[in-house]
PDB file of C-alpha atoms in Angstrom:
ATOM      1  CA  ARG A   1      11.598 -13.980 -19.017  1.00  0.00           C
ATOM      2  CA  LYS A   2      10.966 -12.757 -15.482  1.00  0.00           C
ATOM      3  CA  GLU A   3       8.023 -10.429 -14.976  1.00  0.00           C
ATOM      4  CA  VAL A   4      10.226  -7.906 -13.209  1.00  0.00           C
ATOM      5  CA  GLU A   5      13.983  -7.802 -13.765  1.00  0.00           C
ATOM      6  CA  GLN A   6      16.614  -5.932 -11.855  1.00  0.00           C
ATOM      7  CA  ASP A   7      20.395  -5.886 -11.876  1.00  0.00           C
ATOM      8  CA  PRO A   8      21.229  -7.680  -8.603  1.00  0.00           C
ATOM      9  CA  GLY A   9      24.390  -5.640  -8.022  1.00  0.00           C
ATOM     10  CA  PRO A  10      25.953  -5.073  -5.607  1.00  0.00           C
ATOM     11  CA  PHE A  11      26.496  -1.427  -6.378  1.00  0.00           C
ATOM     12  CA  ASN A  12      29.378  -0.210  -4.223  1.00  0.00           C
ATOM     13  CA  VAL A  13      29.486   3.582  -4.143  1.00  0.00           C
ATOM     14  CA  PRO A  14      31.234   6.178  -1.983  1.00  0.00           C
ATOM     15  CA  GLU A  15      29.247   8.337   0.349  1.00  0.00           C
ATOM     16  CA  GLY A  16      27.877  11.376  -1.453  1.00  0.00           C
ATOM     17  CA  ALA A  17      27.711   9.677  -4.833  1.00  0.00           C
ATOM     18  CA  THR A  18      24.710   9.566  -7.102  1.00  0.00           C
ATOM     19  CA  VAL A  19      23.524   6.100  -8.022  1.00  0.00           C
ATOM     20  CA  ALA A  20      20.777   4.909 -10.344  1.00  0.00           C
ATOM     21  CA  PHE A  21      18.983   1.579 -10.585  1.00  0.00           C
ATOM     22  CA  ASN A  22      16.868   0.345 -13.434  1.00  0.00           C
ATOM     23  CA  CYS A  23      14.055  -2.148 -13.484  1.00  0.00           C
ATOM     24  CA  THR A  24      12.260  -3.602 -16.501  1.00  0.00           C
ATOM     25  CA  TYR A  25       8.857  -5.234 -16.516  1.00  0.00           C
ATOM     26  CA  SER A  26       7.305  -7.547 -19.069  1.00  0.00           C
ATOM     27  CA  ASN A  27       3.571  -6.980 -18.561  1.00  0.00           C
ATOM     28  CA  SER A  28       2.572  -4.006 -20.672  1.00  0.00           C
ATOM     29  CA  ALA A  29      -0.721  -3.868 -18.760  1.00  0.00           C
ATOM     30  CA  SER A  30       1.109  -2.896 -15.560  1.00  0.00           C
ATOM     31  CA  GLN A  31      -0.367   0.243 -14.110  1.00  0.00           C
ATOM     32  CA  SER A  32       1.171   0.912 -10.723  1.00  0.00           C
ATOM     33  CA  PHE A  33       4.826   0.864  -9.763  1.00  0.00           C
ATOM     34  CA  PHE A  34       6.713   1.082  -6.513  1.00  0.00           C
ATOM     35  CA  TRP A  35      10.135   0.959  -4.969  1.00  0.00           C
ATOM     36  CA  TYR A  36      10.531  -0.905  -1.702  1.00  0.00           C
ATOM     37  CA  ARG A  37      13.627  -1.018   0.465  1.00  0.00           C
ATOM     38  CA  GLN A  38      14.723  -4.129   2.330  1.00  0.00           C
ATOM     39  CA  ASP A  39      17.499  -4.051   4.896  1.00  0.00           C
ATOM     40  CA  CYS A  40      19.441  -7.211   5.639  1.00  0.00           C
ATOM     41  CA  ARG A  41      17.259  -9.706   7.515  1.00  0.00           C
ATOM     42  CA  LYS A  42      14.416  -7.220   7.731  1.00  0.00           C
ATOM     43  CA  GLU A  43      11.040  -6.881   6.076  1.00  0.00           C
ATOM     44  CA  PRO A  44      10.533  -4.756   2.945  1.00  0.00           C
ATOM     45  CA  LYS A  45       9.369  -1.201   3.486  1.00  0.00           C
ATOM     46  CA  LEU A  46       7.656   1.030   0.976  1.00  0.00           C
ATOM     47  CA  LEU A  47      10.098   3.686  -0.220  1.00  0.00           C
ATOM     48  CA  MET A  48       8.014   5.448  -2.815  1.00  0.00           C
ATOM     49  CA  SER A  49       5.322   4.997  -5.388  1.00  0.00           C
ATOM     50  CA  VAL A  50       5.868   5.853  -9.041  1.00  0.00           C
ATOM     51  CA  TYR A  51       2.979   7.329 -10.958  1.00  0.00           C
ATOM     52  CA  SER A  52       2.631   8.706 -14.462  1.00  0.00           C
ATOM     53  CA  SER A  53       5.920  10.355 -15.407  1.00  0.00           C
ATOM     54  CA  GLY A  54       7.580   9.817 -12.045  1.00  0.00           C
ATOM     55  CA  ASN A  55       8.093  11.680  -8.804  1.00  0.00           C
ATOM     56  CA  GLU A  56      10.665  12.983  -6.354  1.00  0.00           C
ATOM     57  CA  ASP A  57      10.998  12.623  -2.593  1.00  0.00           C
ATOM     58  CA  GLY A  58      14.005  14.399  -1.155  1.00  0.00           C
ATOM     59  CA  ARG A  59      17.155  12.706  -2.431  1.00  0.00           C
ATOM     60  CA  PHE A  60      15.157  10.039  -4.236  1.00  0.00           C
ATOM     61  CA  THR A  61      13.723  10.357  -7.739  1.00  0.00           C
ATOM     62  CA  ALA A  62      11.706   7.647  -9.445  1.00  0.00           C
ATOM     63  CA  GLN A  63      10.902   7.706 -13.130  1.00  0.00           C
ATOM     64  CA  LEU A  64       8.691   5.607 -15.350  1.00  0.00           C
ATOM     65  CA  ASN A  65       9.092   4.995 -19.068  1.00  0.00           C
ATOM     66  CA  ARG A  66       6.003   3.151 -20.263  1.00  0.00           C
ATOM     67  CA  ALA A  67       7.133   2.903 -23.873  1.00  0.00           C
ATOM     68  CA  SER A  68      10.289   1.033 -22.887  1.00  0.00           C
ATOM     69  CA  GLN A  69       8.671  -0.612 -19.853  1.00  0.00           C
ATOM     70  CA  TYR A  70      11.241   0.395 -17.333  1.00  0.00           C
ATOM     71  CA  ILE A  71      11.391   2.205 -14.025  1.00  0.00           C
ATOM     72  CA  SER A  72      14.392   3.885 -12.502  1.00  0.00           C
ATOM     73  CA  LEU A  73      15.381   5.015  -9.036  1.00  0.00           C
ATOM     74  CA  LEU A  74      17.966   7.746  -8.592  1.00  0.00           C
ATOM     75  CA  ILE A  75      19.573   8.388  -5.231  1.00  0.00           C
ATOM     76  CA  ARG A  76      21.530  11.615  -4.863  1.00  0.00           C
ATOM     77  CA  ASP A  77      24.084  12.403  -2.156  1.00  0.00           C
ATOM     78  CA  SER A  78      23.984   8.802  -0.950  1.00  0.00           C
ATOM     79  CA  LYS A  79      24.355   8.106   2.770  1.00  0.00           C
ATOM     80  CA  LEU A  80      25.737   5.103   4.588  1.00  0.00           C
ATOM     81  CA  SER A  81      22.193   4.473   5.797  1.00  0.00           C
ATOM     82  CA  ASP A  82      21.021   4.036   2.213  1.00  0.00           C
ATOM     83  CA  SER A  83      22.798   0.665   2.114  1.00  0.00           C
ATOM     84  CA  ALA A  84      20.055  -1.872   1.495  1.00  0.00           C
ATOM     85  CA  THR A  85      18.386  -3.904  -1.229  1.00  0.00           C
ATOM     86  CA  TYR A  86      15.979  -1.949  -3.403  1.00  0.00           C
ATOM     87  CA  LEU A  87      13.013  -3.898  -4.753  1.00  0.00           C
ATOM     88  CA  CYS A  88      11.114  -2.866  -7.853  1.00  0.00           C
ATOM     89  CA  VAL A  89       7.414  -3.741  -7.647  1.00  0.00           C
ATOM     90  CA  VAL A  90       4.716  -3.633 -10.327  1.00  0.00           C
ATOM     91  CA  THR A  91       1.037  -4.449 -10.419  1.00  0.00           C
ATOM     92  CA  PRO A  92      -1.427  -4.660 -13.293  1.00  0.00           C
ATOM     93  CA  ALA A  93      -4.182  -2.614 -11.743  1.00  0.00           C
ATOM     94  CA  ARG A  94      -4.560   0.750 -10.139  1.00  0.00           C
ATOM     95  CA  PHE A  95      -6.244   1.487  -6.837  1.00  0.00           C
ATOM     96  CA  ILE A  96      -8.706  -1.333  -6.842  1.00  0.00           C
ATOM     97  CA  LEU A  97      -9.693  -2.521  -3.406  1.00  0.00           C
ATOM     98  CA  THR A  98     -10.609  -6.123  -4.102  1.00  0.00           C
ATOM     99  CA  GLY A  99      -9.508  -9.430  -2.750  1.00  0.00           C
ATOM    100  CA  GLY A 100      -6.959 -11.395  -4.730  1.00  0.00           C
ATOM    101  CA  GLY A 101      -6.006 -10.955  -8.363  1.00  0.00           C
ATOM    102  CA  ASN A 102      -4.392  -7.556  -8.184  1.00  0.00           C
ATOM    103  CA  LYS A 103      -1.145  -8.768  -6.742  1.00  0.00           C
ATOM    104  CA  LEU A 104       2.191  -7.054  -6.392  1.00  0.00           C
ATOM    105  CA  THR A 105       5.022  -8.609  -8.394  1.00  0.00           C
ATOM    106  CA  PHE A 106       8.440  -8.086  -6.849  1.00  0.00           C
ATOM    107  CA  GLY A 107      11.790  -7.987  -8.570  1.00  0.00           C
ATOM    108  CA  THR A 108      14.690  -9.791  -6.945  1.00  0.00           C
ATOM    109  CA  GLY A 109      16.206  -6.517  -5.847  1.00  0.00           C
ATOM    110  CA  THR A 110      19.355  -4.482  -6.369  1.00  0.00           C
ATOM    111  CA  GLN A 111      21.843  -4.393  -3.532  1.00  0.00           C
ATOM    112  CA  LEU A 112      23.423  -1.036  -2.699  1.00  0.00           C
ATOM    113  CA  LYS A 113      26.457  -0.617  -0.466  1.00  0.00           C
ATOM    114  CA  VAL A 114      27.466   2.927   0.394  1.00  0.00           C
ATOM    115  CA  GLU A 115      31.002   3.160   1.703  1.00  0.00           C
ATOM    116  CA  LEU A 116      33.070   5.815   3.455  1.00  0.00           C
TER     117      LEU A 116
ATOM    118  CA  SER B   1       1.255   2.778   9.435  1.00  0.00           C
ATOM    119  CA  ALA B   2       0.003  -0.304  11.278  1.00  0.00           C
ATOM    120  CA  VAL B   3       2.245  -2.202  13.687  1.00  0.00           C
ATOM    121  CA  ILE B   4       2.466  -5.836  12.648  1.00  0.00           C
ATOM    122  CA  SER B   5       3.840  -8.694  14.688  1.00  0.00           C
ATOM    123  CA  GLN B   6       4.459 -12.292  13.735  1.00  0.00           C
ATOM    124  CA  LYS B   7       4.961 -15.405  15.825  1.00  0.00           C
ATOM    125  CA  PRO B   8       7.215 -17.283  15.850  1.00  0.00           C
ATOM    126  CA  SER B   9      10.068 -15.144  14.590  1.00  0.00           C
ATOM    127  CA  ARG B  10      11.960 -18.271  13.610  1.00  0.00           C
ATOM    128  CA  ASP B  11      11.673 -22.023  13.919  1.00  0.00           C
ATOM    129  CA  ILE B  12      13.462 -25.194  12.945  1.00  0.00           C
ATOM    130  CA  CYS B  13      11.086 -28.008  12.095  1.00  0.00           C
ATOM    131  CA  GLN B  14      11.336 -31.602  11.038  1.00  0.00           C
ATOM    132  CA  ARG B  15      10.234 -32.881   7.673  1.00  0.00           C
ATOM    133  CA  GLY B  16       6.595 -33.984   7.650  1.00  0.00           C
ATOM    134  CA  THR B  17       5.431 -31.728  10.465  1.00  0.00           C
ATOM    135  CA  SER B  18       3.315 -28.573  10.258  1.00  0.00           C
ATOM    136  CA  LEU B  19       3.866 -25.063  11.580  1.00  0.00           C
ATOM    137  CA  THR B  20       1.299 -22.330  12.128  1.00  0.00           C
ATOM    138  CA  ILE B  21       2.463 -18.751  11.843  1.00  0.00           C
ATOM    139  CA  GLN B  22       0.455 -15.971  13.437  1.00  0.00           C
ATOM    140  CA  CYS B  23       0.123 -12.399  12.222  1.00  0.00           C
ATOM    141  CA  GLN B  24      -1.329  -9.741  14.526  1.00  0.00           C
ATOM    142  CA  VAL B  25      -2.019  -6.129  13.583  1.00  0.00           C
ATOM    143  CA  ASP B  26      -2.606  -3.338  16.079  1.00  0.00           C
ATOM    144  CA  SER B  27      -5.510  -1.887  14.111  1.00  0.00           C
ATOM    145  CA  GLN B  28      -8.220  -3.119  11.807  1.00  0.00           C
ATOM    146  CA  VAL B  29      -7.041  -3.490   8.234  1.00  0.00           C
ATOM    147  CA  THR B  30      -8.892  -4.176   5.045  1.00  0.00           C
ATOM    148  CA  MET B  31      -6.573  -6.668   3.448  1.00  0.00           C
ATOM    149  CA  MET B  32      -3.972  -9.122   4.663  1.00  0.00           C
ATOM    150  CA  PHE B  33      -1.557 -11.085   2.535  1.00  0.00           C
ATOM    151  CA  TRP B  34       0.948 -13.888   2.993  1.00  0.00           C
ATOM    152  CA  TYR B  35       4.254 -13.940   1.108  1.00  0.00           C
ATOM    153  CA  ARG B  36       7.221 -16.254   0.884  1.00  0.00           C
ATOM    154  CA  GLN B  37      10.806 -15.145   0.351  1.00  0.00           C
ATOM    155  CA  GLN B  38      13.141 -18.021  -0.415  1.00  0.00           C
ATOM    156  CA  PRO B  39      16.882 -17.619   0.057  1.00  0.00           C
ATOM    157  CA  GLY B  40      18.351 -15.195  -2.482  1.00  0.00           C
ATOM    158  CA  GLN B  41      14.992 -14.624  -4.126  1.00  0.00           C
ATOM    159  CA  SER B  42      12.320 -11.997  -4.032  1.00  0.00           C
ATOM    160  CA  LEU B  43       8.903 -12.106  -2.483  1.00  0.00           C
ATOM    161  CA  THR B  44       6.194 -14.329  -3.911  1.00  0.00           C
ATOM    162  CA  LEU B  45       2.558 -13.890  -2.943  1.00  0.00           C
ATOM    163  CA  ILE B  46       1.051 -17.061  -1.509  1.00  0.00           C
ATOM    164  CA  ALA B  47      -2.501 -15.864  -0.918  1.00  0.00           C
ATOM    165  CA  THR B  48      -4.799 -13.072   0.129  1.00  0.00           C
ATOM    166  CA  ALA B  49      -6.385 -13.738   3.499  1.00  0.00           C
ATOM    167  CA  ASN B  50     -10.064 -12.800   3.316  1.00  0.00           C
ATOM    168  CA  GLN B  51     -11.955 -12.055   6.498  1.00  0.00           C
ATOM    169  CA  GLY B  52     -14.830 -14.457   6.974  1.00  0.00           C
ATOM    170  CA  SER B  53     -14.224 -16.456   3.797  1.00  0.00           C
ATOM    171  CA  GLU B  54     -11.703 -18.743   2.173  1.00  0.00           C
ATOM    172  CA  ALA B  55      -8.353 -17.298   1.206  1.00  0.00           C
ATOM    173  CA  THR B  56      -7.555 -16.533  -2.433  1.00  0.00           C
ATOM    174  CA  TYR B  57      -4.490 -18.498  -3.505  1.00  0.00           C
ATOM    175  CA  GLU B  58      -1.998 -17.642  -6.218  1.00  0.00           C
ATOM    176  CA  SER B  59      -0.954 -20.058  -8.902  1.00  0.00           C
ATOM    177  CA  GLY B  60       1.280 -22.749  -7.480  1.00  0.00           C
ATOM    178  CA  PHE B  61      -0.098 -22.557  -3.953  1.00  0.00           C
ATOM    179  CA  VAL B  62      -2.948 -24.695  -2.627  1.00  0.00           C
ATOM    180  CA  ILE B  63      -5.091 -24.665   0.473  1.00  0.00           C
ATOM    181  CA  ASP B  64      -4.110 -28.164   1.563  1.00  0.00           C
ATOM    182  CA  LYS B  65      -0.467 -27.138   1.767  1.00  0.00           C
ATOM    183  CA  PHE B  66      -0.950 -23.593   3.083  1.00  0.00           C
ATOM    184  CA  PRO B  67      -4.254 -23.333   4.966  1.00  0.00           C
ATOM    185  CA  ILE B  68      -5.003 -19.776   6.033  1.00  0.00           C
ATOM    186  CA  SER B  69      -7.421 -18.397   8.555  1.00  0.00           C
ATOM    187  CA  ARG B  70      -8.577 -14.836   9.103  1.00  0.00           C
ATOM    188  CA  PRO B  71     -11.182 -14.737  11.857  1.00  0.00           C
ATOM    189  CA  ASN B  72     -11.238 -10.933  12.180  1.00  0.00           C
ATOM    190  CA  LEU B  73      -9.757  -7.713  10.803  1.00  0.00           C
ATOM    191  CA  THR B  74      -6.611  -7.801  12.945  1.00  0.00           C
ATOM    192  CA  PHE B  75      -5.435 -11.407  12.890  1.00  0.00           C
ATOM    193  CA  SER B  76      -4.494 -14.154  10.460  1.00  0.00           C
ATOM    194  CA  THR B  77      -2.643 -17.453  10.502  1.00  0.00           C
ATOM    195  CA  LEU B  78      -0.748 -19.357   7.846  1.00  0.00           C
ATOM    196  CA  THR B  79      -0.014 -23.040   8.292  1.00  0.00           C
ATOM    197  CA  VAL B  80       2.775 -24.724   6.369  1.00  0.00           C
ATOM    198  CA  SER B  81       1.698 -28.362   6.229  1.00  0.00           C
ATOM    199  CA  ASN B  82       3.646 -31.564   5.759  1.00  0.00           C
ATOM    200  CA  MET B  83       6.872 -29.605   5.476  1.00  0.00           C
ATOM    201  CA  SER B  84       9.858 -30.509   3.345  1.00  0.00           C
ATOM    202  CA  PRO B  85      13.267 -28.809   3.117  1.00  0.00           C
ATOM    203  CA  GLU B  86      11.998 -26.898   0.057  1.00  0.00           C
ATOM    204  CA  ASP B  87       9.637 -25.019   2.388  1.00  0.00           C
ATOM    205  CA  SER B  88      12.602 -23.436   4.162  1.00  0.00           C
ATOM    206  CA  SER B  89      11.973 -19.767   3.647  1.00  0.00           C
ATOM    207  CA  ILE B  90      10.957 -16.512   5.246  1.00  0.00           C
ATOM    208  CA  TYR B  91       7.200 -16.130   5.505  1.00  0.00           C
ATOM    209  CA  LEU B  92       5.852 -12.599   5.766  1.00  0.00           C
ATOM    210  CA  CYS B  93       2.420 -11.222   6.283  1.00  0.00           C
ATOM    211  CA  SER B  94       1.512  -7.827   4.958  1.00  0.00           C
ATOM    212  CA  VAL B  95      -1.454  -5.520   5.325  1.00  0.00           C
ATOM    213  CA  SER B  96      -3.003  -2.653   3.488  1.00  0.00           C
ATOM    214  CA  SER B  97      -5.785  -0.315   4.356  1.00  0.00           C
ATOM    215  CA  GLY B  98      -7.620   2.576   2.874  1.00  0.00           C
ATOM    216  CA  THR B  99      -8.144   2.908  -0.826  1.00  0.00           C
ATOM    217  CA  SER B 100      -4.731   1.794  -2.025  1.00  0.00           C
ATOM    218  CA  VAL B 101      -4.240  -1.919  -1.694  1.00  0.00           C
ATOM    219  CA  TYR B 102      -0.774  -1.561  -3.151  1.00  0.00           C
ATOM    220  CA  GLU B 103       0.785   0.370  -0.319  1.00  0.00           C
ATOM    221  CA  GLN B 104       1.499  -2.679   1.741  1.00  0.00           C
ATOM    222  CA  TYR B 105       3.241  -2.859   5.088  1.00  0.00           C
ATOM    223  CA  PHE B 106       5.060  -5.997   6.086  1.00  0.00           C
ATOM    224  CA  GLY B 107       5.471  -7.871   9.310  1.00  0.00           C
ATOM    225  CA  PRO B 108       8.986  -8.794  10.481  1.00  0.00           C
ATOM    226  CA  GLY B 109       8.740 -12.275   8.979  1.00  0.00           C
ATOM    227  CA  THR B 110       9.092 -15.836  10.232  1.00  0.00           C
ATOM    228  CA  ARG B 111      12.308 -17.593   9.304  1.00  0.00           C
ATOM    229  CA  LEU B 112      11.552 -21.286   8.823  1.00  0.00           C
ATOM    230  CA  THR B 113      14.151 -24.006   8.429  1.00  0.00           C
ATOM    231  CA  VAL B 114      13.013 -27.542   7.661  1.00  0.00           C
ATOM    232  CA  THR B 115      15.469 -30.338   8.320  1.00  0.00           C
TER     233      THR B 115
END
């Protein structure tokens, strides 16, 4: 079983739609969770962190369910510019500034295509 | 966030040769990392580049194959040695600073093709 699993998609949605992605993780010791965005042929960029019961940033809402070991990302009023691959990222430790060991584990990503 | 550049942006290399990839940051950063992203797959951490000491490698990656240098707080290199077609991938460096090592910022990547 992969450490972090995501539905690869693609999710094709019309502009203005609401779309949700889920991500499951296998390591119950995971403490910190993130969503990154990766545009085609570009580097990943941090979209938002997910802490405790989740958080909201504009049109984006991330939620965490520790009991079921999954994270979700909800995008409301989707824009054409939201088209990208969304990467779920987990790590076993929280805020520890040490070398090595506390690595980020990336999912393979969910591709979103927002269409006119 | 820091501005990160990588050289080369892409290269096509022959089997058995080595390529050194450079990562330059416009400000001093605490931690630097090297990742690999193979076609259709997600990112895999190769190693953490430690300033002034040997890099910390993840399982499956060894120093002889991927030697790393980090002479100061703004620069690091990754060498892909004795390349084979299986090494064809995008190699990315990332940095973090401050108290949260998990908020990482990535360089644009180096697209490597081994023939």
